[in-house]
Amino acid sequence: MVRFSVGGSEGEEDRDSTNRKRPVSENSRTSTNDGYQDKDEHGSYSIKFSTNKPRPSITSTKNPRLSTPTVAVCATTSATPQQRGKLRIFDDDGIFGGIIDQEEEDHMEETKEEAHEPSDKEEKTDGQLSVILSDPDVLDCPICLEPLTLPVFQCENGHIACAPCCTKMLNRCGNCSLPIGYNRCRAIEKVVESVKISCQNADYGCKQTIHYGYKLDHEKACLYMPCSCPQIACNYVGSSKGLYRHFELNHSNCSRQFRFNLMVSISLEKNQNQLFLQEKTEGTLFILNRSIDRLGSLFTIVCVGPSSAKRRYSYTLTSKDGESSIKLESVADNMPKWIAQPPVKKYLLVPNDFIGSSGELKLEVIIWSPHHESP
């Protein structure tokens, strides 16, 4: 005989092991002092009520005609959450053998299933490894100290070098002087091909990951190259857009506002070497650079921005003295970090005779939008 007890309450339906309702007639039910007893073709079932706990106990007696006992468990569908799923086990002698919490078992099964299911992170990184190089220079050529690119060669002692360095060293290893440049180091080549890194300008907005061998090529062409504030006393460094906002908020009092494709008249004092120009619509920052020479003043315009930027700005510089005029039409160079220095090419030389009696020099400046064709 096996006896089970589950949580429940009085008045609930009696069902068999397949959860089907078992019909009970009044003739087959016998009342007892502490409950009642039902009988059918499967055996007898005793229901006992407890006065202090709303939890009945169920006793199943095997019918001699059946090979296996059929146990009907009642009060499972409408039991409270605290009562539902509590299964008490007794042996044939009526000795209590413990309680099985079905909710805990279900939770453990769900946990096991979740443990076998791959997470989103695991699916995204399937077939990949994240590694940390304690020595970042391990993938650099030991001779030129640049990132290794294919092909990579090694000498008989295992020292490696990139192809350009093998040629420069006349195919002699820089470490042991053995021949190098004939045997490729396939292991290192495989690593170099597999390693990807984030751009060093990630903090400034670049989200690209590139192969380690193309690190330098990407950084030279990266549009998120950090730009420095041209004000001497300012240490701000950021993306070009961040710099334009910074300059507008903090240094607008020392710049001249203008608009693309419109002429702006400028007067420079006798010893004034530069003038900051900021476009009103896009905030692009330009510098009118002046270098004073014995023959006159040398002028050029530069744009503060990544040197790899595809947007190029053409400009027109004109100086007049009332009778004569000189003009320069050129394209502004992009400079992420501007340093005051004399221009070396494509500059406008304004003779000293164009300087007025007050020492001021007047210029007319037009900076053309990249989408506008200059005349």
Coordinates of C-alpha atoms in Angstrom, one line a residue:
M1 CA 0.0 0.0 0.0
V2 CA 1.3 3.5 -0.9
R3 CA -0.3 6.6 0.6
F4 CA 0.1 10.1 -0.8
S5 CA -0.9 13.5 0.6
V6 CA -1.1 16.7 -1.5
G7 CA -2.1 20.2 -0.6
G8 CA -5.7 21.1 -1.2
S9 CA -9.0 22.2 0.3
E10 CA -12.3 20.6 1.0
G11 CA -14.9 20.2 -1.7
E12 CA -12.5 19.8 -4.7
E13 CA -13.1 17.4 -7.5
D14 CA -11.7 13.8 -7.4
R15 CA -9.7 12.9 -10.5
D16 CA -7.7 9.9 -11.6
S17 CA -4.0 9.8 -12.6
T18 CA -4.8 11.0 -16.1
N19 CA -6.6 14.1 -14.7
R20 CA -9.9 12.8 -15.8
K21 CA -12.8 13.3 -13.4
R22 CA -13.9 10.0 -11.8
P23 CA -17.6 9.8 -11.3
V24 CA -18.7 9.2 -7.7
S25 CA -22.1 8.0 -6.8
E26 CA -23.8 8.4 -3.5
N27 CA -24.0 4.6 -3.0
S28 CA -20.2 4.2 -3.3
R29 CA -19.4 7.0 -0.8
T30 CA -19.4 6.2 2.9
S31 CA -19.1 9.0 5.5
T32 CA -16.6 8.7 8.3
N33 CA -15.8 10.7 11.5
D34 CA -13.1 12.7 9.9
G35 CA -14.1 12.5 6.2
Y36 CA -15.5 10.0 3.8
Q37 CA -14.5 7.0 1.7
D38 CA -15.1 6.2 -2.0
K39 CA -15.1 2.9 -3.7
D40 CA -15.0 1.9 -7.4
E41 CA -13.6 -0.7 -9.6
H42 CA -10.0 0.5 -9.0
G43 CA -10.1 0.2 -5.2
S44 CA -11.0 2.3 -2.2
Y45 CA -10.0 6.0 -1.5
S46 CA -10.1 7.5 1.9
I47 CA -10.3 11.3 2.3
K48 CA -9.4 12.7 5.7
F49 CA -9.8 16.3 6.7
S50 CA -7.6 18.1 9.2
T51 CA -9.1 20.8 11.4
N52 CA -5.9 22.8 11.7
K53 CA -4.7 22.5 8.0
P54 CA -6.9 22.7 4.9
R55 CA -4.9 19.8 3.4
P56 CA -6.6 16.4 2.9
S57 CA -4.6 13.1 2.8
I58 CA -5.4 10.5 0.2
T59 CA -5.0 6.8 0.8
S60 CA -5.1 4.3 -2.2
T61 CA -5.7 0.7 -1.6
K62 CA -4.8 -1.7 -4.4
N63 CA -7.6 -3.7 -5.9
P64 CA -6.6 -7.4 -6.0
R65 CA -8.0 -7.7 -9.5
L66 CA -5.7 -5.0 -10.9
S67 CA -2.0 -5.6 -11.6
T68 CA -1.0 -2.0 -10.7
P69 CA -2.6 0.4 -8.3
T70 CA -4.4 3.4 -9.6
V71 CA -4.0 6.5 -7.5
A72 CA -6.4 9.4 -7.8
V73 CA -5.1 12.7 -6.6
C74 CA -7.6 15.3 -5.7
A75 CA -7.5 19.0 -4.8
T76 CA -4.7 19.9 -7.3
T77 CA -6.5 22.3 -9.6
S78 CA -7.8 24.8 -7.1
A79 CA -5.2 24.6 -4.3
T80 CA -3.5 27.7 -3.2
P81 CA 0.0 28.4 -4.5
Q82 CA 1.5 27.5 -1.1
Q83 CA -0.4 24.2 -1.0
R84 CA -0.3 23.1 -4.7
G85 CA 2.4 20.6 -5.7
K86 CA 3.4 19.4 -2.2
L87 CA 3.6 15.6 -2.4
R88 CA 4.0 13.5 0.8
I89 CA 5.4 10.0 0.4
F90 CA 4.7 7.0 2.8
D91 CA 5.9 3.5 2.5
D92 CA 3.8 0.3 3.0
D93 CA 4.1 0.5 6.7
G94 CA 2.9 4.1 6.8
I95 CA 6.2 5.5 7.6
F96 CA 6.6 9.1 6.3
G97 CA 9.4 9.2 3.6
G98 CA 9.6 12.9 2.8
I99 CA 8.0 15.7 0.8
I100 CA 8.6 16.4 -2.9
D101 CA 8.0 19.9 -4.0
Q102 CA 6.9 19.8 -7.6
E103 CA 7.5 23.5 -8.1
E104 CA 11.1 23.2 -7.0
E105 CA 11.5 20.2 -9.3
D106 CA 10.0 22.1 -12.3
H107 CA 12.3 25.0 -11.5
M108 CA 15.3 22.8 -11.4
E109 CA 14.3 21.3 -14.8
E110 CA 13.8 24.7 -16.3
T111 CA 17.2 25.8 -15.0
K112 CA 18.9 22.7 -16.6
E113 CA 17.2 23.5 -19.9
E114 CA 18.3 27.1 -19.7
A115 CA 21.8 26.0 -19.0
H116 CA 21.9 24.1 -22.3
E117 CA 20.4 26.9 -24.3
P118 CA 23.0 29.2 -25.8
S119 CA 22.6 32.8 -24.7
D120 CA 22.6 35.7 -27.2
K121 CA 26.1 36.6 -26.3
E122 CA 27.3 33.0 -27.0
E123 CA 25.4 33.0 -30.3
K124 CA 27.1 36.2 -31.4
T125 CA 30.5 35.1 -30.5
D126 CA 30.2 31.6 -31.9
G127 CA 33.5 30.6 -33.4
Q128 CA 35.3 33.6 -32.0
L129 CA 37.7 34.1 -29.2
S130 CA 38.3 37.3 -27.1
V131 CA 41.9 37.6 -26.1
I132 CA 44.0 40.2 -24.3
L133 CA 47.6 40.8 -25.5
S134 CA 49.9 41.5 -22.5
D135 CA 52.5 42.7 -25.0
P136 CA 50.7 44.7 -27.8
D137 CA 54.0 44.9 -29.7
V138 CA 54.0 41.1 -30.3
L139 CA 52.3 41.7 -33.7
D140 CA 54.6 44.5 -34.8
C141 CA 57.7 44.1 -36.9
P142 CA 60.7 44.1 -34.6
I143 CA 62.7 46.2 -37.1
C144 CA 60.3 49.0 -38.2
L145 CA 58.0 48.7 -35.2
E146 CA 55.0 48.9 -37.5
P147 CA 52.0 46.4 -37.5
L148 CA 52.9 43.3 -39.4
T149 CA 51.4 42.8 -42.8
L150 CA 51.5 39.8 -45.1
P151 CA 53.9 38.3 -46.1
V152 CA 55.8 37.7 -42.8
F153 CA 59.2 36.1 -43.1
Q154 CA 61.4 34.3 -40.5
C155 CA 65.0 33.2 -40.3
E156 CA 66.2 29.8 -39.2
N157 CA 66.3 30.9 -35.6
G158 CA 62.6 31.9 -35.8
H159 CA 63.1 35.7 -35.8
I160 CA 60.5 37.5 -37.9
A161 CA 60.4 40.6 -40.1
C162 CA 58.0 42.2 -42.6
A163 CA 58.7 42.1 -46.3
P164 CA 59.9 45.7 -46.7
C165 CA 62.3 45.3 -43.8
C166 CA 63.8 42.1 -45.3
T167 CA 64.6 44.1 -48.4
K168 CA 66.0 47.0 -46.5
M169 CA 68.2 44.7 -44.4
L170 CA 69.5 43.0 -47.6
N171 CA 67.8 39.7 -46.5
R172 CA 69.8 39.5 -43.3
C173 CA 68.1 39.0 -39.9
G174 CA 68.4 42.1 -37.7
N175 CA 68.8 39.8 -34.6
C176 CA 71.2 37.1 -35.7
S177 CA 72.3 38.1 -39.2
L178 CA 71.1 34.8 -40.7
P179 CA 69.4 34.9 -44.1
I180 CA 65.8 36.0 -44.0
G181 CA 63.1 36.7 -46.6
Y182 CA 62.8 33.3 -48.1
N183 CA 60.8 31.3 -45.6
R184 CA 57.4 32.6 -44.6
C185 CA 56.1 32.4 -41.0
R186 CA 52.6 30.9 -41.7
A187 CA 51.6 30.8 -38.0
I188 CA 52.1 34.5 -37.4
E189 CA 50.5 35.3 -40.8
K190 CA 47.4 33.3 -39.7
V191 CA 47.3 35.2 -36.4
V192 CA 47.7 38.6 -38.1
E193 CA 44.9 37.7 -40.5
S194 CA 42.6 36.7 -37.7
V195 CA 43.1 39.5 -35.2
K196 CA 40.7 42.4 -35.4
I197 CA 40.9 45.5 -33.2
S198 CA 38.8 48.5 -32.6
C199 CA 39.9 51.8 -34.1
Q200 CA 41.9 54.0 -31.8
N201 CA 39.4 56.7 -32.4
A202 CA 36.5 54.7 -30.9
D203 CA 36.2 57.3 -28.1
Y204 CA 35.5 59.9 -30.7
G205 CA 32.8 58.0 -32.5
C206 CA 34.4 55.4 -34.8
K207 CA 32.7 52.0 -34.5
Q208 CA 34.8 50.1 -37.1
T209 CA 36.8 47.0 -36.3
I210 CA 39.7 46.4 -38.6
H211 CA 42.3 43.7 -39.2
Y212 CA 45.5 44.4 -37.3
G213 CA 47.6 44.6 -40.4
Y214 CA 45.5 47.5 -41.8
K215 CA 45.5 49.4 -38.6
L216 CA 47.7 52.3 -39.8
D217 CA 45.9 52.6 -43.2
H218 CA 42.6 52.9 -41.5
E219 CA 43.8 55.4 -38.9
K220 CA 45.2 57.6 -41.6
A221 CA 41.8 57.7 -43.4
C222 CA 39.6 57.6 -40.3
L223 CA 37.0 60.4 -40.4
Y224 CA 36.9 60.4 -36.6
M225 CA 40.5 61.5 -36.2
P226 CA 40.7 63.7 -33.1
C227 CA 41.0 67.4 -33.7
S228 CA 42.7 69.9 -31.3
C229 CA 41.3 73.3 -30.4
P230 CA 43.4 75.9 -32.2
Q231 CA 43.3 78.3 -29.2
I232 CA 46.8 78.2 -27.7
A233 CA 45.6 78.1 -24.1
C234 CA 43.0 75.5 -24.7
N235 CA 43.6 71.7 -24.4
Y236 CA 40.4 70.4 -25.8
V237 CA 40.6 67.4 -28.1
G238 CA 37.6 65.7 -29.8
S239 CA 35.9 64.9 -33.0
S240 CA 35.6 67.6 -35.6
K241 CA 31.9 68.0 -34.8
G242 CA 32.6 68.1 -31.1
L243 CA 35.4 70.7 -31.6
Y244 CA 33.0 72.9 -33.6
R245 CA 30.5 72.9 -30.8
H246 CA 33.2 73.5 -28.2
F247 CA 34.6 76.5 -30.1
E248 CA 31.2 78.0 -30.6
L249 CA 30.4 77.7 -26.9
N250 CA 33.7 78.7 -25.5
H251 CA 35.6 80.9 -28.0
S252 CA 32.9 82.6 -30.1
N253 CA 34.1 86.0 -28.9
C254 CA 37.5 85.5 -30.7
S255 CA 36.1 84.3 -34.0
R256 CA 34.4 85.8 -37.0
Q257 CA 31.1 84.4 -38.1
F258 CA 30.4 84.0 -41.8
R259 CA 28.3 82.0 -44.3
F260 CA 29.3 79.8 -47.2
N261 CA 29.3 81.4 -50.7
L262 CA 29.1 84.9 -49.3
M263 CA 31.8 87.5 -49.2
V264 CA 33.0 88.8 -45.9
S265 CA 35.3 91.8 -45.4
I266 CA 38.1 91.4 -42.9
S267 CA 40.5 94.0 -41.4
L268 CA 43.7 92.7 -39.8
E269 CA 45.8 94.8 -37.4
K270 CA 49.4 95.4 -38.0
N271 CA 50.8 92.4 -36.1
Q272 CA 47.8 90.1 -36.2
N273 CA 48.9 86.6 -37.4
Q274 CA 45.6 84.7 -37.6
L275 CA 41.9 85.0 -37.5
F276 CA 39.4 82.3 -36.7
L277 CA 36.4 82.0 -39.0
Q278 CA 33.4 79.8 -38.1
E279 CA 30.6 79.1 -40.5
K280 CA 27.2 79.8 -39.0
T281 CA 25.2 76.9 -40.5
E282 CA 27.5 73.9 -40.1
G283 CA 29.9 75.3 -37.5
T284 CA 32.9 74.4 -39.6
L285 CA 36.1 76.1 -38.3
F286 CA 38.6 77.8 -40.6
I287 CA 41.8 79.7 -39.8
L288 CA 43.1 82.6 -41.9
N289 CA 46.8 82.2 -41.4
R290 CA 49.2 85.2 -41.9
S291 CA 52.9 85.2 -41.9
I292 CA 54.8 88.5 -42.2
D293 CA 57.7 88.6 -44.5
R294 CA 60.1 91.4 -45.6
L295 CA 58.2 91.6 -48.9
G296 CA 54.8 91.6 -47.3
S297 CA 52.2 89.3 -45.8
L298 CA 51.6 85.7 -46.8
F299 CA 48.0 84.4 -46.4
T300 CA 46.4 81.0 -46.6
I301 CA 43.3 79.4 -45.3
V302 CA 43.1 76.0 -43.5
C303 CA 40.2 74.0 -42.3
V304 CA 40.4 72.4 -38.9
G305 CA 39.3 68.8 -39.4
P306 CA 40.5 65.3 -40.2
S307 CA 43.2 65.2 -42.9
S308 CA 41.3 62.3 -44.5
A309 CA 38.0 64.2 -44.9
K310 CA 36.6 64.0 -48.4
R311 CA 35.0 67.4 -48.1
R312 CA 37.3 70.0 -49.4
Y313 CA 36.5 73.7 -49.3
S314 CA 37.7 76.1 -52.0
Y315 CA 38.2 79.8 -51.2
T316 CA 38.9 83.1 -52.7
L317 CA 41.2 85.8 -51.1
T318 CA 41.3 89.3 -52.5
S319 CA 43.2 92.3 -51.4
K320 CA 42.8 95.9 -52.7
D321 CA 44.6 99.2 -52.2
G322 CA 42.2 101.4 -54.1
E323 CA 44.0 101.2 -57.4
S324 CA 45.2 97.6 -57.6
S325 CA 44.0 94.2 -56.5
I326 CA 45.4 90.8 -56.1
K327 CA 43.5 87.5 -55.7
L328 CA 44.1 83.9 -54.9
E329 CA 41.8 81.0 -55.6
S330 CA 42.7 77.8 -53.9
V331 CA 41.5 74.9 -51.7
A332 CA 41.9 74.8 -48.0
D333 CA 44.0 72.0 -46.5
N334 CA 42.4 69.9 -43.7
M335 CA 44.4 69.9 -40.5
P336 CA 43.4 68.1 -37.3
K337 CA 45.9 70.0 -35.3
W338 CA 46.8 73.5 -36.4
I339 CA 50.3 74.9 -35.8
A340 CA 51.1 78.5 -36.6
Q341 CA 53.8 78.4 -39.2
P342 CA 54.6 80.2 -42.5
P343 CA 52.7 78.7 -45.5
V344 CA 54.9 76.8 -47.9
K345 CA 52.6 76.6 -50.9
K346 CA 49.6 78.2 -52.5
Y347 CA 49.6 81.4 -50.6
L348 CA 48.6 85.0 -51.3
L349 CA 51.5 87.5 -51.0
V350 CA 50.1 91.0 -50.2
P351 CA 52.8 93.6 -50.6
N352 CA 53.4 96.0 -47.8
D353 CA 52.2 98.9 -50.0
F354 CA 48.6 97.5 -49.5
I355 CA 48.8 98.2 -45.8
G356 CA 47.0 101.4 -44.9
S357 CA 48.3 104.3 -42.9
S358 CA 46.7 103.0 -39.7
G359 CA 48.6 99.7 -40.1
E360 CA 45.4 97.7 -41.0
L361 CA 45.3 95.3 -43.9
K362 CA 41.9 94.7 -45.5
L363 CA 40.9 91.4 -47.2
E364 CA 37.8 90.0 -48.9
V365 CA 37.2 86.3 -48.2
I366 CA 34.7 83.9 -49.8
I367 CA 34.7 80.2 -48.7
W368 CA 32.7 78.1 -50.9
S369 CA 30.4 75.2 -49.9
P370 CA 31.6 71.8 -51.1
H371 CA 28.3 71.5 -53.0
H372 CA 28.8 74.8 -54.7
E373 CA 31.1 75.4 -57.8
S374 CA 33.3 78.4 -57.3
P375 CA 33.4 80.8 -60.3

